[in-house]
Amino acid sequence: MKKVFGILTVLLVGLTVLSGYFFQAQLSPVLALIFQTGLVLFSAAGLIGIGYLLVLHIRRVIRGEKRIIQSVVLLIAFLIALIAGFVLTPQSTLYRDLILNVQIPVEASLLAVLAVTLLYASLRLIRVRGWTPMSIAFLGSAVFSLVLNSGLIQVSETSLGGRILAFLERLPLVGARGILIGMALGGLVMGLRYLLSLDRPYGGE
Amino acid sequence: MPFLICPDCGAENPLTAEICQVCGASLADVIPMDMDNSEADDGENDEFTLFSAEDKDLPELLNDLKQDHEPAGGGLPEIDLAGEGESSEVDDTPEWLDVIRKRAHEELDAAGEMTQRIVAAQESLTRQNEEERADYASWIEELRKETREEAVSGTEGQEEEPLEGPAPEKAKKDWLSRVRKASGKLETHDEPNAASRNLLDWLVALEEEQTGGMPSGEAGVTQPVDLRQRAHADESTREVRVGDGAQQAVAPKRLDLSREEREQADLLATTIADESTARPVQPITFGRRRWWVEFILAFFLIGGICFVLFSGRLFLLPEPPVTSGGQAVLNSVADLPEDAELLLVFDYQPAFAGELEWVAAPVLEALPDSVKVSVISTSASGPLLADSMLERLEIIPAIDLGYLPAEAFGAYGLAAGLASTQAAEFLPKGASELFEGEFHGILILSDNAERARVWVEQLSALTPETPLNLLVTAQAGPMLRPYVDSGQVTGMMAGISDAAGLETSRTQGPNASQRWQAYQVGLLTLIGVLILGVLLNLRGGATQGDDI
Amino acid sequence: MTISDYIWSLVGFLLTIMVLSYLVGDNFFFRLAVHLFIGLTAGYVAVLLVRQILLPQLVIPLVNGSSPQRFWLVLPLALVLLLLVGQIPKFSAAAIIPLAYLAGLAAAIVIGGAVFGTLLPQSRSILDAFDPGRWYALPEQTWLRILDAVVMLFGTVGVLSYFHFGRKIKRESQNDAGKRPQILEGLGKVGQVFIGVTLGAVFAGIFSTALIALIDRLVFIGEMLTRILGGL
């Protein structure tokens, strides 16, 4: 019985939204209701996810497990952000500085570490992958793109060299298009499997 | 061809045999038989159609037995419990056994056919439901009881009423009693030919096997039976020797397969056996990660960048180019009508704030003052990043549409709102604004090809007429180019390569040239490392255990 | 520079050093910085969800809204309550309907976007490249455009063939058991090359982005050190 409710819900919502791609004007009020309900549900689901994170770290603190200091720091930071957010509001400059001056340095630094890691990975590329058509094409394309991005080669677009350069510049487009079409086909199949309840990630098995 | 028929089990033996090859009985006094002589019996054996050419299936036979002794289309001869009916020939050998032998002699594959039929019968029996089996079992039980009772009463009757029929009638009754005794419930009498009880016994044993009554011996292995002993109800199979003595004993369940089928069966068996075998996991190693190599590379990269950034010198590296992508976006923004409404979508993480500010600055600074800017975010930090960037560029948004979770959902909601012609009155204010918007252009700032792709898909599906421009990081550019090529996106600036050539406060600000040259040095370092990696592995790659 | 700017810059500087210390190896300071980041972000997101969505879209209209608004809010309210109740293990079945709602919504959005946003336009673009009008629009580039169209078609089909997982229907020998049809194998090899080309361009882009982040961090560290040392 639970299964039936789940299947009916998926079908009803899914088919209505799909119909909205064809009958936008006629279904506008229904789509608006579906959208608003989804908005609220997504937010509630997000809060539940944050709740699970907190419960995990609270359990770690209570049980005195390893890395308890990090969990305490996490919980304290959460409380500060939560209380400040409700007191100061996200529009406040102080609150914005509090959040961005932690997020930007940490995330940007993690990305900076990636630059060094990619450099090391480039050195071992052929050792790991060997001389295959894909690795040779990868190398050639990477070097060519890096040269173009650095602005070392600048030619007029109307010249022969410019036209050849433009043709070579379009080659990554071919693979990207194939990958995008493949991804779209995969997404289509998965979406249909969800709608037809062949896969039920929401439970109800 | 003459042969010897064992008096106990009825098996055929070569002329030279002294004892039966099946049961071990002595063949000293046995008269050789010739299969040709048994052809005269054909006419009277037509009734017995178990293994006849009319292709009586065993299931049908069993069904016939279940029914009230009415064979279908000339099946088994009626089991005349009252002792009436026609008799067989003078021979002690039952007619049906003669037919079996004849067929085995005439058809080389008779044994195979029989076993195939046995297998088919077994399969059909397994398909029957429990009720039928139960009924059948109970019917067999009843039959045994009846035959036991009637055999007892028949024996008494025989003493009271002398036989009126001819001698074969008496032989048939003997045969019949032997069949009844084969069920294992009757007292054994002197049996001139124990093989006559084989059929029913075999059928009963077959049925028992299907219902779970396995023989006491090894499962699936047939064992020769000494038929001089009392039949045991739990034995399921008996070897029956047919054909000439040169043939091997036939395993009742052997199937006749073609070569291709055998190969496929072998392959399947091997695959199944291979599935459960333990395999040692051998991780492939391509050399240990050398921390000192990574340190040296980091030193060169960071050192080179710092040298360019802080030395205050400008090196002989080319100025940033003006690319067609950047120019297209600028032109699109510049073509906006007066009092146009432009929507800015902030969909990137704080890590990319520096790059996107560099990319977006020339475009946002080129906006006419009359353009009304609306802002929406689909990343969590989007509202804060939008405030920060717009404050630095001194742009005041007219409408802040807030935050929408899940970029796909947010993109759909916005696009559906743009596509609809009316807003629902019941909607709260925040959501209703989405459904009242009308924009002359949309600018999406994104760090990720996947998130930007979702926006492009929804907007081009629902509002294809609204011009769409992308301001993305360098990592997102290559995977979004197909959308520019197909016309779904009007223009795209990907990374600072597209933006650095444009005149902006950022490119003309402090350290702008040093930052660009540091960027060039970093890219050249990577090019050098890639070429070095190729040169170091010219002889080959993907070797295990080697270190850099 | 105000005191608050100085304090925030110092916080950013310390966090940058703590995270960059990962270059040396995983350590306590790196993990501390990451946990601080996670906690702060979780708190901020919770505030955002409550203040930007749940309060204005659900709670305030329920309390202060008109009757039609309250009526239409019954559905989202019921689904949210079911979702919350479903977190209790005993009543986990209650979460099926709200999760099914989200699944149906997501599936439909993905299908619509995939078909109308990617499959149809991209396929049309491949076919449009064979339009003779486009070939002869610029006479000096005709052959280049024809070559471009052919390469685009074969390359795209090749990439799709590379990701095709199928088998031969008619097998001529035992060795054909796990093989694809030969034409797909051939096209797949062509597709491999184009995939390598695309991934190479993506790799260059990723490195460019990471490099800009590194440059920004180094500039920031340099400015902070100058400020600190200058202050001394």
CSV table of C-alpha atoms in Angstrom, one decimal, chain C residues 22 51 58 149 158 164 205:
chain,number,residue,atom,x,y,z
C,22,TYR,CA,48.3,20.3,3.7
C,51,ARG,CA,15.0,33.1,6.9
C,58,LEU,CA,5.5,28.7,4.9
C,149,ALA,CA,30.8,19.3,-40.2
C,158,GLY,CA,32.4,8.1,-32.1
C,164,HIS,CA,28.1,1.9,-25.9
C,205,GLY,CA,40.9,24.9,-17.6
